Steps between C-alpha positions, in 0.01 A plus 500: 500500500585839278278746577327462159445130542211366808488114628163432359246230324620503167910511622403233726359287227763558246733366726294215566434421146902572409644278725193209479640530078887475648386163692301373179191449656115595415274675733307181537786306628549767716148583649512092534825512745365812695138399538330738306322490181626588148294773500626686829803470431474618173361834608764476746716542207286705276599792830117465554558491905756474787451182655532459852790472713469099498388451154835732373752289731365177389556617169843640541625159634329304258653712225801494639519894550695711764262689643736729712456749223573851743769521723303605870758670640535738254135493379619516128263291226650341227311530198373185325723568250802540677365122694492336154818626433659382838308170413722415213794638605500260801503185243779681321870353573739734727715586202218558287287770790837671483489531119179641566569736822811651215234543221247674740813736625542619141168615475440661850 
C-alpha cells in the first residue's frame, strides 16, 4: 500500500461493499450465502471490524474476489484502490487495457 494509505476496517469494507454493488447483490443475500446474519455482515461493511481469517476467505470466494492482494515476495501492498482498479481492468478486453495502459502513460 502507499505509505499514506493502511489495510484496515473501513478499506476492507469498502471493498466489500464495492464489489458486493459490482455483483448486484444485497448484504442479505450475501450474509445468507456465507452464513452470517445481515447484521454482521453489515458492520463487516460499515469497516466496523476485521473478521477472521475464515470468515474473510469465505467471503472473498463467495464474492468472487482475488484475495492475493500483496505480492509475498516482495512484501509490497496494493492499496484497495489500486485492487478495484485491477478489478475492472481484468474484465476489460486486451485492446481496450492497452487503451488504458497509453492513457495512464500520458499522465505518469
Amino acid at each position: 500500500m502507499a505509505n499514506s494509505e493502511k489495510f484496515n476496517s473501513k478499506n476492507l469494507g469498502n471493498l466489500l461493499r464495492s464489489k458486493r454493488k459490482e455483483l448486484g447483490m444485497t448484504q442479505t443475500q450475501v450474509a445468507e450465502i456465507v452464513g452470517l446474519t445481515m447484521q454482521h455482515y453489515s458492520r463487516l461493511e460499515r469497516g466496523e471490524y476485521i473478521p477472521s481469517l475464515q470468515t474473510f476467505i469465505n467471503i472473498a470466494e463467495n464474492l468472487k474476489l482475488d484475495i492475493t492482494i500483496f505480492d509475498v515476495s516482495q512484501k509490497n501492498k496494493i492499496s484497495t484502490t489500486m485492487y478495484e482498479i485491477l478489478s475492472l481492468l481484468k474484465r476489460l478486453s486486451t485492446t481496450k487495457q492497452k487503451a488504458v495502459l497509453s492513457f495512464l502513460k500520458t499522465m505518469a
